PDB file of C-alpha atoms in Angstrom:
ATOM      1  CA  LEU A 573     -25.943   1.946  13.261  1.00  0.00           C
ATOM      2  CA  PHE A 574     -24.960   2.625   9.656  1.00  0.00           C
ATOM      3  CA  ARG A 575     -21.427   1.059   9.103  1.00  0.00           C
ATOM      4  CA  GLU A 576     -22.835  -1.955   7.495  1.00  0.00           C
ATOM      5  CA  ALA A 577     -25.142   0.014   5.479  1.00  0.00           C
ATOM      6  CA  PHE A 578     -22.208   2.135   4.038  1.00  0.00           C
ATOM      7  CA  GLY A 579     -19.137  -0.244   4.268  1.00  0.00           C
ATOM      8  CA  THR A 580     -17.718  -3.698   4.787  1.00  0.00           C
ATOM      9  CA  PRO A 581     -15.542  -5.092   7.212  1.00  0.00           C
ATOM     10  CA  ALA A 582     -12.883  -6.083   4.459  1.00  0.00           C
ATOM     11  CA  MET A 583     -12.949  -2.446   3.276  1.00  0.00           C
ATOM     12  CA  ARG A 584     -13.019  -0.795   6.946  1.00  0.00           C
ATOM     13  CA  ALA A 585      -9.980  -3.115   7.482  1.00  0.00           C
ATOM     14  CA  VAL A 586      -8.091  -1.477   4.616  1.00  0.00           C
ATOM     15  CA  PHE A 587      -8.631   2.010   5.898  1.00  0.00           C
ATOM     16  CA  ASP A 588      -8.327   1.204   9.470  1.00  0.00           C
ATOM     17  CA  ASP A 589      -5.591   3.465  11.162  1.00  0.00           C
ATOM     18  CA  HIS A 590      -3.402   0.339  12.482  1.00  0.00           C
ATOM     19  CA  GLU A 591      -3.535  -0.581   8.747  1.00  0.00           C
ATOM     20  CA  LEU A 592      -2.597   2.696   7.478  1.00  0.00           C
ATOM     21  CA  ILE A 593       0.392   2.794  10.361  1.00  0.00           C
ATOM     22  CA  ARG A 594       1.287  -0.835   9.055  1.00  0.00           C
ATOM     23  CA  LYS A 595       1.542   0.662   5.436  1.00  0.00           C
ATOM     24  CA  TYR A 596       3.588   3.479   6.724  1.00  0.00           C
ATOM     25  CA  VAL A 597       6.368   0.798   7.922  1.00  0.00           C
ATOM     26  CA  ILE A 598       6.061  -1.076   4.903  1.00  0.00           C
ATOM     27  CA  VAL A 599       7.158   1.763   2.847  1.00  0.00           C
ATOM     28  CA  GLU A 600       9.957   2.515   5.289  1.00  0.00           C
ATOM     29  CA  VAL A 601      11.040  -0.985   5.104  1.00  0.00           C
ATOM     30  CA  ALA A 602      10.950  -0.991   1.249  1.00  0.00           C
ATOM     31  CA  LEU A 603      12.722   2.250   1.218  1.00  0.00           C
ATOM     32  CA  ALA A 604      15.717   0.645   3.063  1.00  0.00           C
ATOM     33  CA  LYS A 605      15.770  -2.480   0.968  1.00  0.00           C
ATOM     34  CA  ALA A 606      15.763   0.081  -1.897  1.00  0.00           C
ATOM     35  CA  GLN A 607      18.729   2.186  -1.100  1.00  0.00           C
ATOM     36  CA  ALA A 608      20.698  -0.933  -0.132  1.00  0.00           C
ATOM     37  CA  ARG A 609      19.963  -1.896  -3.654  1.00  0.00           C
ATOM     38  CA  CYS A 610      21.652   1.335  -4.648  1.00  0.00           C
ATOM     39  CA  GLY A 611      24.429   1.480  -2.424  1.00  0.00           C
ATOM     40  CA  VAL A 612      23.259   4.371  -0.352  1.00  0.00           C
ATOM     41  CA  ILE A 613      22.970   2.568   2.884  1.00  0.00           C
ATOM     42  CA  PRO A 614      24.650  -0.575   4.179  1.00  0.00           C
ATOM     43  CA  GLU A 615      22.984  -3.899   3.157  1.00  0.00           C
ATOM     44  CA  ALA A 616      23.369  -5.002   6.843  1.00  0.00           C
ATOM     45  CA  ALA A 617      21.271  -2.135   7.944  1.00  0.00           C
ATOM     46  CA  ALA A 618      18.652  -2.443   5.338  1.00  0.00           C
ATOM     47  CA  GLN A 619      18.005  -6.463   6.620  1.00  0.00           C
ATOM     48  CA  GLU A 620      18.153  -5.047  10.410  1.00  0.00           C
ATOM     49  CA  ILE A 621      15.336  -2.626   9.375  1.00  0.00           C
ATOM     50  CA  ALA A 622      13.510  -5.150   7.385  1.00  0.00           C
ATOM     51  CA  GLN A 623      13.621  -7.642  10.398  1.00  0.00           C
ATOM     52  CA  ARG A 624      13.125  -5.370  13.382  1.00  0.00           C
ATOM     53  CA  CYS A 625      10.632  -2.419  12.458  1.00  0.00           C
ATOM     54  CA  ASN A 626       7.180  -4.104  13.266  1.00  0.00           C
ATOM     55  CA  ALA A 627       4.081  -1.837  13.391  1.00  0.00           C
ATOM     56  CA  ASP A 628       2.409  -4.524  15.546  1.00  0.00           C
ATOM     57  CA  THR A 629       4.571  -3.555  18.554  1.00  0.00           C
ATOM     58  CA  LEU A 630       4.478   0.148  18.350  1.00  0.00           C
ATOM     59  CA  ASP A 631       3.236   2.347  21.210  1.00  0.00           C
ATOM     60  CA  PHE A 632       0.221   3.626  19.764  1.00  0.00           C
ATOM     61  CA  ASP A 633      -0.897   5.690  22.652  1.00  0.00           C
ATOM     62  CA  LEU A 634       2.601   7.517  22.584  1.00  0.00           C
ATOM     63  CA  LEU A 635       2.416   7.625  18.615  1.00  0.00           C
ATOM     64  CA  ARG A 636      -1.332   9.010  18.929  1.00  0.00           C
ATOM     65  CA  HIS A 637       0.148  11.549  21.733  1.00  0.00           C
ATOM     66  CA  GLU A 638       3.322  12.754  19.718  1.00  0.00           C
ATOM     67  CA  THR A 639       0.940  13.020  16.548  1.00  0.00           C
ATOM     68  CA  GLU A 640      -1.075  15.504  18.250  1.00  0.00           C
ATOM     69  CA  ILE A 641       1.620  17.664  18.978  1.00  0.00           C
ATOM     70  CA  VAL A 642       3.623  17.576  15.625  1.00  0.00           C
ATOM     71  CA  GLY A 643       0.360  17.579  13.744  1.00  0.00           C
ATOM     72  CA  TYR A 644       1.255  14.472  11.675  1.00  0.00           C
ATOM     73  CA  PRO A 645       2.613  10.867  12.333  1.00  0.00           C
ATOM     74  CA  ILE A 646       5.873  10.392  10.550  1.00  0.00           C
ATOM     75  CA  LEU A 647       7.974  12.006  12.869  1.00  0.00           C
ATOM     76  CA  PRO A 648       6.738  10.062  15.871  1.00  0.00           C
ATOM     77  CA  LEU A 649       6.544   6.928  13.844  1.00  0.00           C
ATOM     78  CA  VAL A 650      10.259   7.037  12.803  1.00  0.00           C
ATOM     79  CA  HIS A 651      11.477   7.682  16.550  1.00  0.00           C
ATOM     80  CA  GLN A 652       9.523   4.493  17.330  1.00  0.00           C
ATOM     81  CA  ILE A 653      10.927   2.225  14.631  1.00  0.00           C
ATOM     82  CA  SER A 654      14.163   3.692  14.702  1.00  0.00           C
ATOM     83  CA  LYS A 655      14.689   2.356  18.026  1.00  0.00           C
ATOM     84  CA  GLN A 656      13.157  -0.839  17.073  1.00  0.00           C
ATOM     85  CA  ALA A 657      16.091  -0.883  14.010  1.00  0.00           C
ATOM     86  CA  GLY A 658      18.797  -0.981  17.092  1.00  0.00           C
ATOM     87  CA  GLU A 659      22.176   0.035  15.631  1.00  0.00           C
ATOM     88  CA  SER A 660      20.783   0.420  12.022  1.00  0.00           C
ATOM     89  CA  GLY A 661      17.989   2.941  13.108  1.00  0.00           C
ATOM     90  CA  GLY A 662      20.016   5.941  11.809  1.00  0.00           C
ATOM     91  CA  PHE A 663      19.380   4.670   8.179  1.00  0.00           C
ATOM     92  CA  VAL A 664      15.547   4.693   8.755  1.00  0.00           C
ATOM     93  CA  HIS A 665      13.716   7.184   6.593  1.00  0.00           C
ATOM     94  CA  TRP A 666      17.131   8.435   4.749  1.00  0.00           C
ATOM     95  CA  GLY A 667      16.589  11.135   2.431  1.00  0.00           C
ATOM     96  CA  ALA A 668      12.922  11.057   2.553  1.00  0.00           C
ATOM     97  CA  THR A 669      10.136  13.436   3.415  1.00  0.00           C
ATOM     98  CA  THR A 670       6.902  12.996   5.274  1.00  0.00           C
ATOM     99  CA  GLN A 671       4.600  13.151   2.404  1.00  0.00           C
ATOM    100  CA  ASP A 672       6.657  10.616   0.514  1.00  0.00           C
ATOM    101  CA  ILE A 673       5.660   7.823   3.089  1.00  0.00           C
ATOM    102  CA  MET A 674       2.016   9.075   3.596  1.00  0.00           C
ATOM    103  CA  ASP A 675       0.939   9.261   0.158  1.00  0.00           C
ATOM    104  CA  THR A 676       2.765   6.091  -0.835  1.00  0.00           C
ATOM    105  CA  ALA A 677       1.116   4.358   1.781  1.00  0.00           C
ATOM    106  CA  VAL A 678      -2.345   5.511   0.766  1.00  0.00           C
ATOM    107  CA  VAL A 679      -1.727   4.497  -2.584  1.00  0.00           C
ATOM    108  CA  LEU A 680      -1.115   0.906  -1.011  1.00  0.00           C
ATOM    109  CA  GLN A 681      -4.564   1.345   0.634  1.00  0.00           C
ATOM    110  CA  ILE A 682      -6.433   2.380  -2.626  1.00  0.00           C
ATOM    111  CA  ARG A 683      -4.691  -0.704  -4.395  1.00  0.00           C
ATOM    112  CA  ASP A 684      -6.118  -3.091  -1.547  1.00  0.00           C
ATOM    113  CA  ALA A 685      -9.405  -1.089  -1.880  1.00  0.00           C
ATOM    114  CA  PHE A 686      -9.337  -1.561  -5.846  1.00  0.00           C
ATOM    115  CA  GLU A 687      -8.841  -5.340  -5.503  1.00  0.00           C
ATOM    116  CA  LEU A 688     -11.736  -5.836  -3.145  1.00  0.00           C
ATOM    117  CA  ILE A 689     -13.879  -3.703  -5.353  1.00  0.00           C
ATOM    118  CA  GLU A 690     -12.922  -5.543  -8.638  1.00  0.00           C
ATOM    119  CA  GLN A 691     -14.122  -8.791  -7.114  1.00  0.00           C
ATOM    120  CA  GLU A 692     -17.448  -7.531  -6.267  1.00  0.00           C
ATOM    121  CA  ILE A 693     -17.708  -6.168  -9.896  1.00  0.00           C
ATOM    122  CA  LYS A 694     -16.871  -9.490 -11.023  1.00  0.00           C
ATOM    123  CA  THR A 695     -19.600 -10.906  -9.109  1.00  0.00           C
ATOM    124  CA  LEU A 696     -22.039  -8.140 -10.048  1.00  0.00           C
ATOM    125  CA  ARG A 697     -21.232  -8.489 -13.735  1.00  0.00           C
ATOM    126  CA  ALA A 698     -21.703 -12.485 -13.338  1.00  0.00           C
ATOM    127  CA  THR A 699     -25.125 -11.901 -11.586  1.00  0.00           C
ATOM    128  CA  LEU A 700     -26.333  -9.550 -14.377  1.00  0.00           C
ATOM    129  CA  ALA A 701     -25.127 -11.476 -16.953  1.00  0.00           C
ATOM    130  CA  GLY A 702     -27.264 -14.422 -15.743  1.00  0.00           C
ATOM    131  CA  LEU A 703     -30.295 -12.221 -15.323  1.00  0.00           C
ATOM    132  CA  ALA A 704     -30.171 -11.088 -18.753  1.00  0.00           C
ATOM    133  CA  LEU A 705     -30.024 -14.402 -20.034  1.00  0.00           C
ATOM    134  CA  ARG A 706     -32.676 -16.204 -17.985  1.00  0.00           C
ATOM    135  CA  TYR A 707     -35.075 -13.192 -18.470  1.00  0.00           C
ATOM    136  CA  ARG A 708     -34.262 -12.156 -22.161  1.00  0.00           C
ATOM    137  CA  ASN A 709     -37.748 -13.041 -23.418  1.00  0.00           C
ATOM    138  CA  THR A 710     -39.672 -12.183 -20.224  1.00  0.00           C
ATOM    139  CA  PRO A 711     -41.970  -8.989 -21.004  1.00  0.00           C
ATOM    140  CA  MET A 712     -42.483  -6.260 -18.560  1.00  0.00           C
ATOM    141  CA  ALA A 713     -43.753  -2.346 -18.625  1.00  0.00           C
ATOM    142  CA  GLY A 714     -41.198  -0.017 -19.878  1.00  0.00           C
ATOM    143  CA  ARG A 715     -41.321   3.464 -18.125  1.00  0.00           C
ATOM    144  CA  THR A 716     -41.374   6.793 -19.654  1.00  0.00           C
ATOM    145  CA  HIS A 717     -41.590   9.936 -17.405  1.00  0.00           C
ATOM    146  CA  LEU A 718     -42.444   7.499 -14.770  1.00  0.00           C
ATOM    147  CA  GLN A 719     -45.459   6.243 -16.510  1.00  0.00           C
ATOM    148  CA  GLN A 720     -45.911   2.976 -18.126  1.00  0.00           C
ATOM    149  CA  ALA A 721     -45.054   3.169 -21.840  1.00  0.00           C
ATOM    150  CA  LEU A 722     -43.894   0.315 -24.373  1.00  0.00           C
ATOM    151  CA  PRO A 723     -43.199  -3.229 -23.343  1.00  0.00           C
ATOM    152  CA  VAL A 724     -39.548  -4.149 -22.817  1.00  0.00           C
ATOM    153  CA  THR A 725     -37.785  -7.281 -21.504  1.00  0.00           C
ATOM    154  CA  PHE A 726     -36.575  -7.612 -17.714  1.00  0.00           C
ATOM    155  CA  GLY A 727     -33.534  -9.230 -19.524  1.00  0.00           C
ATOM    156  CA  TYR A 728     -32.616  -6.395 -21.590  1.00  0.00           C
ATOM    157  CA  LYS A 729     -33.074  -4.081 -18.583  1.00  0.00           C
ATOM    158  CA  ALA A 730     -30.393  -6.127 -16.658  1.00  0.00           C
ATOM    159  CA  ALA A 731     -28.091  -6.189 -19.788  1.00  0.00           C
ATOM    160  CA  ILE A 732     -28.045  -2.470 -19.765  1.00  0.00           C
ATOM    161  CA  TRP A 733     -27.042  -2.345 -15.988  1.00  0.00           C
ATOM    162  CA  LEU A 734     -24.220  -5.030 -17.023  1.00  0.00           C
ATOM    163  CA  ASP A 735     -23.220  -2.687 -20.007  1.00  0.00           C
ATOM    164  CA  MET A 736     -22.699  -0.174 -17.171  1.00  0.00           C
ATOM    165  CA  PHE A 737     -20.261  -2.333 -15.152  1.00  0.00           C
ATOM    166  CA  ASP A 738     -18.607  -3.736 -18.202  1.00  0.00           C
ATOM    167  CA  ARG A 739     -17.515  -0.138 -18.677  1.00  0.00           C
ATOM    168  CA  HIS A 740     -16.815   0.300 -15.122  1.00  0.00           C
ATOM    169  CA  GLN A 741     -14.498  -2.758 -15.192  1.00  0.00           C
ATOM    170  CA  GLU A 742     -12.703  -1.118 -18.110  1.00  0.00           C
ATOM    171  CA  ARG A 743     -12.156   2.550 -16.322  1.00  0.00           C
ATOM    172  CA  LEU A 744     -10.933   0.605 -13.261  1.00  0.00           C
ATOM    173  CA  ASN A 745      -8.102  -1.234 -15.421  1.00  0.00           C
ATOM    174  CA  GLN A 746      -7.328   2.138 -17.238  1.00  0.00           C
ATOM    175  CA  ALA A 747      -7.115   4.088 -14.211  1.00  0.00           C
ATOM    176  CA  ARG A 748      -4.638   1.777 -12.118  1.00  0.00           C
ATOM    177  CA  PRO A 749      -1.599   3.045 -14.017  1.00  0.00           C
ATOM    178  CA  ARG A 750      -2.386   6.568 -13.251  1.00  0.00           C
ATOM    179  CA  ILE A 751      -3.327   6.007  -9.662  1.00  0.00           C
ATOM    180  CA  LEU A 752      -1.333   3.140  -8.295  1.00  0.00           C
ATOM    181  CA  VAL A 753       2.035   5.397  -8.587  1.00  0.00           C
ATOM    182  CA  GLY A 754       4.254   5.827  -5.733  1.00  0.00           C
ATOM    183  CA  GLU A 755       5.701   9.025  -4.482  1.00  0.00           C
ATOM    184  CA  PHE A 756       9.222   9.590  -3.414  1.00  0.00           C
ATOM    185  CA  ALA A 757      11.131  12.744  -4.088  1.00  0.00           C
ATOM    186  CA  GLY A 758      12.535  13.974  -0.866  1.00  0.00           C
ATOM    187  CA  ALA A 759      11.975  17.596   0.784  1.00  0.00           C
ATOM    188  CA  ALA A 760      10.501  19.958  -1.824  1.00  0.00           C
ATOM    189  CA  GLY A 761      10.625  17.202  -4.197  1.00  0.00           C
ATOM    190  CA  THR A 762      14.139  17.601  -5.615  1.00  0.00           C
ATOM    191  CA  LEU A 763      15.761  14.527  -4.265  1.00  0.00           C
ATOM    192  CA  ALA A 764      18.615  16.350  -3.505  1.00  0.00           C
ATOM    193  CA  SER A 765      19.526  14.394  -0.257  1.00  0.00           C
ATOM    194  CA  LEU A 766      20.210  11.490  -2.255  1.00  0.00           C
ATOM    195  CA  GLY A 767      22.621  13.009  -4.726  1.00  0.00           C
ATOM    196  CA  ASP A 768      23.297  11.486  -7.939  1.00  0.00           C
ATOM    197  CA  LYS A 769      21.272   8.328  -6.674  1.00  0.00           C
ATOM    198  CA  GLY A 770      17.880   9.793  -6.197  1.00  0.00           C
ATOM    199  CA  LEU A 771      16.189   8.574  -9.228  1.00  0.00           C
ATOM    200  CA  ASP A 772      17.617   4.882  -8.983  1.00  0.00           C
ATOM    201  CA  VAL A 773      16.522   5.020  -5.223  1.00  0.00           C
ATOM    202  CA  GLN A 774      12.815   5.955  -6.524  1.00  0.00           C
ATOM    203  CA  GLN A 775      12.881   3.318  -8.981  1.00  0.00           C
ATOM    204  CA  ALA A 776      14.146   0.436  -6.881  1.00  0.00           C
ATOM    205  CA  LEU A 777      11.301   1.663  -4.028  1.00  0.00           C
ATOM    206  CA  MET A 778       8.430   1.241  -6.692  1.00  0.00           C
ATOM    207  CA  GLU A 779       9.978  -1.965  -7.810  1.00  0.00           C
ATOM    208  CA  GLU A 780       9.808  -3.176  -4.152  1.00  0.00           C
ATOM    209  CA  LEU A 781       6.328  -1.954  -3.746  1.00  0.00           C
ATOM    210  CA  GLY A 782       5.145  -3.071  -7.161  1.00  0.00           C
ATOM    211  CA  LEU A 783       3.848   0.610  -7.994  1.00  0.00           C
ATOM    212  CA  GLY A 784       4.316   2.691 -10.835  1.00  0.00           C
ATOM    213  CA  VAL A 785       7.383   5.063 -11.000  1.00  0.00           C
ATOM    214  CA  PRO A 786       6.256   8.836 -10.840  1.00  0.00           C
ATOM    215  CA  VAL A 787       7.007  10.697 -13.822  1.00  0.00           C
ATOM    216  CA  SER A 788       7.005  14.171 -11.673  1.00  0.00           C
ATOM    217  CA  THR A 789       6.827  14.765  -7.810  1.00  0.00           C
ATOM    218  CA  TRP A 790       3.141  14.660  -7.027  1.00  0.00           C
ATOM    219  CA  HIS A 791       3.321  16.115  -3.605  1.00  0.00           C
ATOM    220  CA  VAL A 792       0.722  18.670  -4.480  1.00  0.00           C
ATOM    221  CA  ALA A 793      -0.806  16.933  -7.563  1.00  0.00           C
ATOM    222  CA  ARG A 794      -3.800  15.172  -6.004  1.00  0.00           C
ATOM    223  CA  ASP A 795      -5.721  14.205  -9.393  1.00  0.00           C
ATOM    224  CA  GLY A 796      -4.837  10.756  -8.950  1.00  0.00           C
ATOM    225  CA  PHE A 797      -6.622  10.560  -5.464  1.00  0.00           C
ATOM    226  CA  ALA A 798      -9.398  12.535  -6.977  1.00  0.00           C
ATOM    227  CA  GLU A 799      -9.788  10.228 -10.048  1.00  0.00           C
ATOM    228  CA  ALA A 800     -10.140   7.287  -7.561  1.00  0.00           C
ATOM    229  CA  VAL A 801     -12.780   8.939  -5.725  1.00  0.00           C
ATOM    230  CA  ASN A 802     -14.565   9.921  -8.859  1.00  0.00           C
ATOM    231  CA  LEU A 803     -14.554   6.519 -10.093  1.00  0.00           C
ATOM    232  CA  LEU A 804     -16.194   5.058  -7.126  1.00  0.00           C
ATOM    233  CA  ALA A 805     -18.924   8.013  -7.382  1.00  0.00           C
ATOM    234  CA  LEU A 806     -19.463   6.729 -11.074  1.00  0.00           C
ATOM    235  CA  MET A 807     -19.916   3.002  -9.948  1.00  0.00           C
ATOM    236  CA  THR A 808     -22.255   4.156  -6.795  1.00  0.00           C
ATOM    237  CA  GLY A 809     -24.380   6.183  -9.329  1.00  0.00           C
ATOM    238  CA  SER A 810     -24.693   3.047 -11.729  1.00  0.00           C
ATOM    239  CA  LEU A 811     -25.481   0.916  -8.367  1.00  0.00           C
ATOM    240  CA  GLY A 812     -28.266   3.561  -7.399  1.00  0.00           C
TER     241      GLY A 812
END
């Protein structure tokens, strides 16, 4: 009844369960490629993982069943994609911890969502600019305390709305470097499982995914996600 009122097919597709799992696999494959670049796993293993690991051919019923048992989806996912990878399956998820994969996948979803939102803001700003110009001299009643007050123009009213969304575009530009940061730090955030290659792999992984490199582990630091939600709240308030 309400999904078209509060969302779009394009945005729902970004946050669909199947798309989230596809993002998990993208991160796992990127991790293998990054580790091969850094000499942590064989290049041939990374190539086999990239070629054979496929979210579309997973057994989703089994994945759901095992997730209900374990409480999170990465262990069941790794079981399946390790089998997909054949002889290279032992190199899947090397040195990673569950939250590395889950958090980075959500960041990829947010990046996709921001791209959709930015296109809508661009369209809206063009519409409002057109209204402001077209009706710059069209008088209407201003309102104060819900009552008719001094005259204004409708063009000026539209320009006020435009000004808000100019600022929202600026906020989105400023927020991206803070929010679109991947997470890879291993168990307890120490990178210890990769020896002296940890930071190199972290850098290479973020290059593979096109994400920012974290200054520190953010397993428990959720301000980036909170900022994304609050940015949407500001935009929604302006739309209201």
